[in-house]
Amino acid sequence: MELVAAIFVVISILAAGFILGYNRDRSYYTTILIVIALIYVLFGFMEGSVHRIVTESLIASVFIIAAIFGGKISHIITGLFLILHGLFDFLHPRILPGNAVPVWYPEFCLYVDLMLGLSVILLSIKGYLSISEHGSQK
């Protein structure tokens, strides 16, 4: 079920990018990576532990910095860090066990991050994603 839901989410994100023209803005996939990175900070708040919030925030900051560099330099960086976040999602319950993260969430996010990351890399290589200031495609 996690895979089916993930496929729907990824298709929705990619379709919105093309149909609404968001993929012409270099911040689209950058923003998605930032939001994805911050979800575990929310789970940290739900845990109610300051230590957990700080730990999740530090981890999220790595992905946020990578997203910013990806938005400025290359969508390939953003795609690679989406994939890395998927691996983090998969390992998260083992590295930082807790009560707030739903049991299905790491697998769902692994699928979303892997599919979306690979899609961003392929779309970038094929020239469908812009990295210019004004959103014009190369």
mmCIF file with all atom_site columns, C-alpha atoms in Angstrom:
data_model
loop_
_atom_site.group_PDB
_atom_site.id
_atom_site.type_symbol
_atom_site.label_atom_id
_atom_site.label_alt_id
_atom_site.label_comp_id
_atom_site.label_asym_id
_atom_site.label_entity_id
_atom_site.label_seq_id
_atom_site.pdbx_PDB_ins_code
_atom_site.Cartn_x
_atom_site.Cartn_y
_atom_site.Cartn_z
_atom_site.occupancy
_atom_site.B_iso_or_equiv
_atom_site.pdbx_formal_charge
_atom_site.auth_seq_id
_atom_site.auth_comp_id
_atom_site.auth_asym_id
_atom_site.auth_atom_id
_atom_site.pdbx_PDB_model_num
ATOM 1   C CA . MET A 1 1   ? 0.000  0.000  0.000   1.00 0.00 ? 1   MET A CA 1
ATOM 2   C CA . GLU A 1 2   ? 2.905  2.370  0.752   1.00 0.00 ? 2   GLU A CA 1
ATOM 3   C CA . LEU A 1 3   ? 4.217  1.908  -2.789  1.00 0.00 ? 3   LEU A CA 1
ATOM 4   C CA . VAL A 1 4   ? 0.827  2.649  -4.374  1.00 0.00 ? 4   VAL A CA 1
ATOM 5   C CA . ALA A 1 5   ? 0.409  5.792  -2.273  1.00 0.00 ? 5   ALA A CA 1
ATOM 6   C CA . ALA A 1 6   ? 3.969  6.873  -3.093  1.00 0.00 ? 6   ALA A CA 1
ATOM 7   C CA . ILE A 1 7   ? 3.410  6.432  -6.825  1.00 0.00 ? 7   ILE A CA 1
ATOM 8   C CA . PHE A 1 8   ? 0.296  8.616  -6.600  1.00 0.00 ? 8   PHE A CA 1
ATOM 9   C CA . VAL A 1 9   ? 2.202  11.318 -4.665  1.00 0.00 ? 9   VAL A CA 1
ATOM 10  C CA . VAL A 1 10  ? 5.151  11.356 -7.080  1.00 0.00 ? 10  VAL A CA 1
ATOM 11  C CA . ILE A 1 11  ? 2.910  11.462 -10.149 1.00 0.00 ? 11  ILE A CA 1
ATOM 12  C CA . SER A 1 12  ? 0.977  14.330 -8.538  1.00 0.00 ? 12  SER A CA 1
ATOM 13  C CA . ILE A 1 13  ? 4.156  16.303 -7.790  1.00 0.00 ? 13  ILE A CA 1
ATOM 14  C CA . LEU A 1 14  ? 5.558  15.770 -11.288 1.00 0.00 ? 14  LEU A CA 1
ATOM 15  C CA . ALA A 1 15  ? 2.223  16.500 -12.988 1.00 0.00 ? 15  ALA A CA 1
ATOM 16  C CA . ALA A 1 16  ? 1.778  19.711 -11.002 1.00 0.00 ? 16  ALA A CA 1
ATOM 17  C CA . GLY A 1 17  ? 5.279  20.713 -12.006 1.00 0.00 ? 17  GLY A CA 1
ATOM 18  C CA . PHE A 1 18  ? 4.479  20.352 -15.694 1.00 0.00 ? 18  PHE A CA 1
ATOM 19  C CA . ILE A 1 19  ? 0.784  21.261 -15.876 1.00 0.00 ? 19  ILE A CA 1
ATOM 20  C CA . LEU A 1 20  ? 1.082  24.354 -13.689 1.00 0.00 ? 20  LEU A CA 1
ATOM 21  C CA . GLY A 1 21  ? 4.538  25.266 -14.975 1.00 0.00 ? 21  GLY A CA 1
ATOM 22  C CA . TYR A 1 22  ? 6.182  24.990 -11.552 1.00 0.00 ? 22  TYR A CA 1
ATOM 23  C CA . ASN A 1 23  ? 9.066  22.944 -12.946 1.00 0.00 ? 23  ASN A CA 1
ATOM 24  C CA . ARG A 1 24  ? 10.140 26.057 -14.862 1.00 0.00 ? 24  ARG A CA 1
ATOM 25  C CA . ASP A 1 25  ? 10.925 27.682 -11.524 1.00 0.00 ? 25  ASP A CA 1
ATOM 26  C CA . ARG A 1 26  ? 14.206 26.463 -10.130 1.00 0.00 ? 26  ARG A CA 1
ATOM 27  C CA . SER A 1 27  ? 12.823 26.587 -6.598  1.00 0.00 ? 27  SER A CA 1
ATOM 28  C CA . TYR A 1 28  ? 10.096 23.955 -7.127  1.00 0.00 ? 28  TYR A CA 1
ATOM 29  C CA . TYR A 1 29  ? 12.040 20.783 -6.354  1.00 0.00 ? 29  TYR A CA 1
ATOM 30  C CA . THR A 1 30  ? 14.259 22.699 -3.945  1.00 0.00 ? 30  THR A CA 1
ATOM 31  C CA . THR A 1 31  ? 11.197 23.635 -1.897  1.00 0.00 ? 31  THR A CA 1
ATOM 32  C CA . ILE A 1 32  ? 9.918  20.068 -1.980  1.00 0.00 ? 32  ILE A CA 1
ATOM 33  C CA . LEU A 1 33  ? 13.227 18.783 -0.582  1.00 0.00 ? 33  LEU A CA 1
ATOM 34  C CA . ILE A 1 34  ? 13.154 21.434 2.161   1.00 0.00 ? 34  ILE A CA 1
ATOM 35  C CA . VAL A 1 35  ? 9.608  20.490 3.173   1.00 0.00 ? 35  VAL A CA 1
ATOM 36  C CA . ILE A 1 36  ? 10.434 16.775 3.116   1.00 0.00 ? 36  ILE A CA 1
ATOM 37  C CA . ALA A 1 37  ? 13.474 17.421 5.323   1.00 0.00 ? 37  ALA A CA 1
ATOM 38  C CA . LEU A 1 38  ? 11.392 19.341 7.860   1.00 0.00 ? 38  LEU A CA 1
ATOM 39  C CA . ILE A 1 39  ? 8.782  16.620 8.372   1.00 0.00 ? 39  ILE A CA 1
ATOM 40  C CA . TYR A 1 40  ? 11.003 14.774 10.861  1.00 0.00 ? 40  TYR A CA 1
ATOM 41  C CA . VAL A 1 41  ? 11.408 18.022 12.832  1.00 0.00 ? 41  VAL A CA 1
ATOM 42  C CA . LEU A 1 42  ? 7.625  17.999 13.172  1.00 0.00 ? 42  LEU A CA 1
ATOM 43  C CA . PHE A 1 43  ? 7.815  14.426 14.430  1.00 0.00 ? 43  PHE A CA 1
ATOM 44  C CA . GLY A 1 44  ? 10.456 15.632 16.903  1.00 0.00 ? 44  GLY A CA 1
ATOM 45  C CA . PHE A 1 45  ? 7.974  18.165 18.254  1.00 0.00 ? 45  PHE A CA 1
ATOM 46  C CA . MET A 1 46  ? 5.390  15.415 18.514  1.00 0.00 ? 46  MET A CA 1
ATOM 47  C CA . GLU A 1 47  ? 7.876  13.371 20.552  1.00 0.00 ? 47  GLU A CA 1
ATOM 48  C CA . GLY A 1 48  ? 8.070  16.310 22.959  1.00 0.00 ? 48  GLY A CA 1
ATOM 49  C CA . SER A 1 49  ? 11.822 16.059 23.409  1.00 0.00 ? 49  SER A CA 1
ATOM 50  C CA . VAL A 1 50  ? 14.081 19.092 22.987  1.00 0.00 ? 50  VAL A CA 1
ATOM 51  C CA . HIS A 1 51  ? 16.989 16.740 22.253  1.00 0.00 ? 51  HIS A CA 1
ATOM 52  C CA . ARG A 1 52  ? 14.963 15.071 19.503  1.00 0.00 ? 52  ARG A CA 1
ATOM 53  C CA . ILE A 1 53  ? 13.923 18.425 17.999  1.00 0.00 ? 53  ILE A CA 1
ATOM 54  C CA . VAL A 1 54  ? 17.537 19.637 17.935  1.00 0.00 ? 54  VAL A CA 1
ATOM 55  C CA . THR A 1 55  ? 18.793 16.349 16.461  1.00 0.00 ? 55  THR A CA 1
ATOM 56  C CA . GLU A 1 56  ? 16.127 16.294 13.745  1.00 0.00 ? 56  GLU A CA 1
ATOM 57  C CA . SER A 1 57  ? 16.759 19.999 13.016  1.00 0.00 ? 57  SER A CA 1
ATOM 58  C CA . LEU A 1 58  ? 20.478 19.420 12.551  1.00 0.00 ? 58  LEU A CA 1
ATOM 59  C CA . ILE A 1 59  ? 19.822 16.531 10.184  1.00 0.00 ? 59  ILE A CA 1
ATOM 60  C CA . ALA A 1 60  ? 17.216 18.587 8.306   1.00 0.00 ? 60  ALA A CA 1
ATOM 61  C CA . SER A 1 61  ? 19.694 21.447 7.944   1.00 0.00 ? 61  SER A CA 1
ATOM 62  C CA . VAL A 1 62  ? 22.008 19.211 5.899   1.00 0.00 ? 62  VAL A CA 1
ATOM 63  C CA . PHE A 1 63  ? 19.200 18.532 3.434   1.00 0.00 ? 63  PHE A CA 1
ATOM 64  C CA . ILE A 1 64  ? 18.105 22.172 3.427   1.00 0.00 ? 64  ILE A CA 1
ATOM 65  C CA . ILE A 1 65  ? 21.623 23.361 2.606   1.00 0.00 ? 65  ILE A CA 1
ATOM 66  C CA . ALA A 1 66  ? 21.855 20.723 -0.138  1.00 0.00 ? 66  ALA A CA 1
ATOM 67  C CA . ALA A 1 67  ? 18.484 21.868 -1.504  1.00 0.00 ? 67  ALA A CA 1
ATOM 68  C CA . ILE A 1 68  ? 19.698 25.462 -1.655  1.00 0.00 ? 68  ILE A CA 1
ATOM 69  C CA . PHE A 1 69  ? 22.879 24.444 -3.485  1.00 0.00 ? 69  PHE A CA 1
ATOM 70  C CA . GLY A 1 70  ? 20.836 22.232 -5.804  1.00 0.00 ? 70  GLY A CA 1
ATOM 71  C CA . GLY A 1 71  ? 18.525 25.133 -6.596  1.00 0.00 ? 71  GLY A CA 1
ATOM 72  C CA . LYS A 1 72  ? 21.462 27.395 -7.379  1.00 0.00 ? 72  LYS A CA 1
ATOM 73  C CA . ILE A 1 73  ? 23.790 24.940 -9.133  1.00 0.00 ? 73  ILE A CA 1
ATOM 74  C CA . SER A 1 74  ? 22.023 21.857 -10.494 1.00 0.00 ? 74  SER A CA 1
ATOM 75  C CA . HIS A 1 75  ? 18.813 19.923 -10.041 1.00 0.00 ? 75  HIS A CA 1
ATOM 76  C CA . ILE A 1 76  ? 20.984 16.807 -10.076 1.00 0.00 ? 76  ILE A CA 1
ATOM 77  C CA . ILE A 1 77  ? 22.194 17.781 -6.575  1.00 0.00 ? 77  ILE A CA 1
ATOM 78  C CA . THR A 1 78  ? 18.582 18.130 -5.441  1.00 0.00 ? 78  THR A CA 1
ATOM 79  C CA . GLY A 1 79  ? 17.725 14.743 -6.953  1.00 0.00 ? 79  GLY A CA 1
ATOM 80  C CA . LEU A 1 80  ? 20.701 13.066 -5.291  1.00 0.00 ? 80  LEU A CA 1
ATOM 81  C CA . PHE A 1 81  ? 19.767 14.490 -1.906  1.00 0.00 ? 81  PHE A CA 1
ATOM 82  C CA . LEU A 1 82  ? 16.154 13.396 -2.375  1.00 0.00 ? 82  LEU A CA 1
ATOM 83  C CA . ILE A 1 83  ? 17.510 9.875  -2.873  1.00 0.00 ? 83  ILE A CA 1
ATOM 84  C CA . LEU A 1 84  ? 19.774 10.244 0.181   1.00 0.00 ? 84  LEU A CA 1
ATOM 85  C CA . HIS A 1 85  ? 16.771 11.420 2.186   1.00 0.00 ? 85  HIS A CA 1
ATOM 86  C CA . GLY A 1 86  ? 14.942 8.277  1.097   1.00 0.00 ? 86  GLY A CA 1
ATOM 87  C CA . LEU A 1 87  ? 17.768 6.188  2.519   1.00 0.00 ? 87  LEU A CA 1
ATOM 88  C CA . PHE A 1 88  ? 17.628 8.280  5.689   1.00 0.00 ? 88  PHE A CA 1
ATOM 89  C CA . ASP A 1 89  ? 13.870 7.625  5.845   1.00 0.00 ? 89  ASP A CA 1
ATOM 90  C CA . PHE A 1 90  ? 14.497 3.899  5.665   1.00 0.00 ? 90  PHE A CA 1
ATOM 91  C CA . LEU A 1 91  ? 17.168 3.998  8.379   1.00 0.00 ? 91  LEU A CA 1
ATOM 92  C CA . HIS A 1 92  ? 15.428 6.556  10.598  1.00 0.00 ? 92  HIS A CA 1
ATOM 93  C CA . PRO A 1 93  ? 13.565 4.047  12.823  1.00 0.00 ? 93  PRO A CA 1
ATOM 94  C CA . ARG A 1 94  ? 16.839 2.233  13.502  1.00 0.00 ? 94  ARG A CA 1
ATOM 95  C CA . ILE A 1 95  ? 18.930 5.376  14.072  1.00 0.00 ? 95  ILE A CA 1
ATOM 96  C CA . LEU A 1 96  ? 16.370 7.475  15.960  1.00 0.00 ? 96  LEU A CA 1
ATOM 97  C CA . PRO A 1 97  ? 13.608 5.208  17.247  1.00 0.00 ? 97  PRO A CA 1
ATOM 98  C CA . GLY A 1 98  ? 10.592 6.965  18.699  1.00 0.00 ? 98  GLY A CA 1
ATOM 99  C CA . ASN A 1 99  ? 6.842  6.971  19.044  1.00 0.00 ? 99  ASN A CA 1
ATOM 100 C CA . ALA A 1 100 ? 5.730  9.827  16.781  1.00 0.00 ? 100 ALA A CA 1
ATOM 101 C CA . VAL A 1 101 ? 6.672  8.481  13.344  1.00 0.00 ? 101 VAL A CA 1
ATOM 102 C CA . PRO A 1 102 ? 3.914  6.216  11.995  1.00 0.00 ? 102 PRO A CA 1
ATOM 103 C CA . VAL A 1 103 ? 5.155  2.704  11.295  1.00 0.00 ? 103 VAL A CA 1
ATOM 104 C CA . TRP A 1 104 ? 4.281  2.964  7.573   1.00 0.00 ? 104 TRP A CA 1
ATOM 105 C CA . TYR A 1 105 ? 5.937  6.361  7.061   1.00 0.00 ? 105 TYR A CA 1
ATOM 106 C CA . PRO A 1 106 ? 9.625  5.405  6.505   1.00 0.00 ? 106 PRO A CA 1
ATOM 107 C CA . GLU A 1 107 ? 8.770  2.935  3.734   1.00 0.00 ? 107 GLU A CA 1
ATOM 108 C CA . PHE A 1 108 ? 6.330  5.367  2.087   1.00 0.00 ? 108 PHE A CA 1
ATOM 109 C CA . CYS A 1 109 ? 8.904  8.163  2.153   1.00 0.00 ? 109 CYS A CA 1
ATOM 110 C CA . LEU A 1 110 ? 11.646 5.884  0.893   1.00 0.00 ? 110 LEU A CA 1
ATOM 111 C CA . TYR A 1 111 ? 9.551  5.183  -2.196  1.00 0.00 ? 111 TYR A CA 1
ATOM 112 C CA . VAL A 1 112 ? 8.569  8.827  -2.702  1.00 0.00 ? 112 VAL A CA 1
ATOM 113 C CA . ASP A 1 113 ? 12.108 10.127 -2.276  1.00 0.00 ? 113 ASP A CA 1
ATOM 114 C CA . LEU A 1 114 ? 13.675 7.493  -4.529  1.00 0.00 ? 114 LEU A CA 1
ATOM 115 C CA . MET A 1 115 ? 11.151 7.917  -7.344  1.00 0.00 ? 115 MET A CA 1
ATOM 116 C CA . LEU A 1 116 ? 11.099 11.701 -7.105  1.00 0.00 ? 116 LEU A CA 1
ATOM 117 C CA . GLY A 1 117 ? 14.887 11.957 -6.839  1.00 0.00 ? 117 GLY A CA 1
ATOM 118 C CA . LEU A 1 118 ? 15.432 9.749  -9.885  1.00 0.00 ? 118 LEU A CA 1
ATOM 119 C CA . SER A 1 119 ? 12.772 11.689 -11.794 1.00 0.00 ? 119 SER A CA 1
ATOM 120 C CA . VAL A 1 120 ? 14.405 15.025 -10.972 1.00 0.00 ? 120 VAL A CA 1
ATOM 121 C CA . ILE A 1 121 ? 17.804 13.732 -12.076 1.00 0.00 ? 121 ILE A CA 1
ATOM 122 C CA . LEU A 1 122 ? 16.416 12.326 -15.347 1.00 0.00 ? 122 LEU A CA 1
ATOM 123 C CA . LEU A 1 123 ? 14.366 15.442 -16.101 1.00 0.00 ? 123 LEU A CA 1
ATOM 124 C CA . SER A 1 124 ? 17.421 17.584 -15.429 1.00 0.00 ? 124 SER A CA 1
ATOM 125 C CA . ILE A 1 125 ? 19.654 15.488 -17.682 1.00 0.00 ? 125 ILE A CA 1
ATOM 126 C CA . LYS A 1 126 ? 17.027 15.620 -20.439 1.00 0.00 ? 126 LYS A CA 1
ATOM 127 C CA . GLY A 1 127 ? 16.855 19.436 -20.104 1.00 0.00 ? 127 GLY A CA 1
ATOM 128 C CA . TYR A 1 128 ? 13.262 19.703 -18.875 1.00 0.00 ? 128 TYR A CA 1
ATOM 129 C CA . LEU A 1 129 ? 14.132 21.594 -15.692 1.00 0.00 ? 129 LEU A CA 1
ATOM 130 C CA . SER A 1 130 ? 15.345 25.155 -15.588 1.00 0.00 ? 130 SER A CA 1
ATOM 131 C CA . ILE A 1 131 ? 18.117 26.492 -13.400 1.00 0.00 ? 131 ILE A CA 1
ATOM 132 C CA . SER A 1 132 ? 17.880 30.041 -14.755 1.00 0.00 ? 132 SER A CA 1
ATOM 133 C CA . GLU A 1 133 ? 16.823 33.079 -12.744 1.00 0.00 ? 133 GLU A CA 1
ATOM 134 C CA . HIS A 1 134 ? 13.597 33.735 -14.625 1.00 0.00 ? 134 HIS A CA 1
ATOM 135 C CA . GLY A 1 135 ? 12.396 30.198 -15.078 1.00 0.00 ? 135 GLY A CA 1
ATOM 136 C CA . SER A 1 136 ? 13.013 29.962 -18.803 1.00 0.00 ? 136 SER A CA 1
ATOM 137 C CA . GLN A 1 137 ? 13.967 26.480 -19.877 1.00 0.00 ? 137 GLN A CA 1
ATOM 138 C CA . LYS A 1 138 ? 17.350 25.831 -21.365 1.00 0.00 ? 138 LYS A CA 1
#
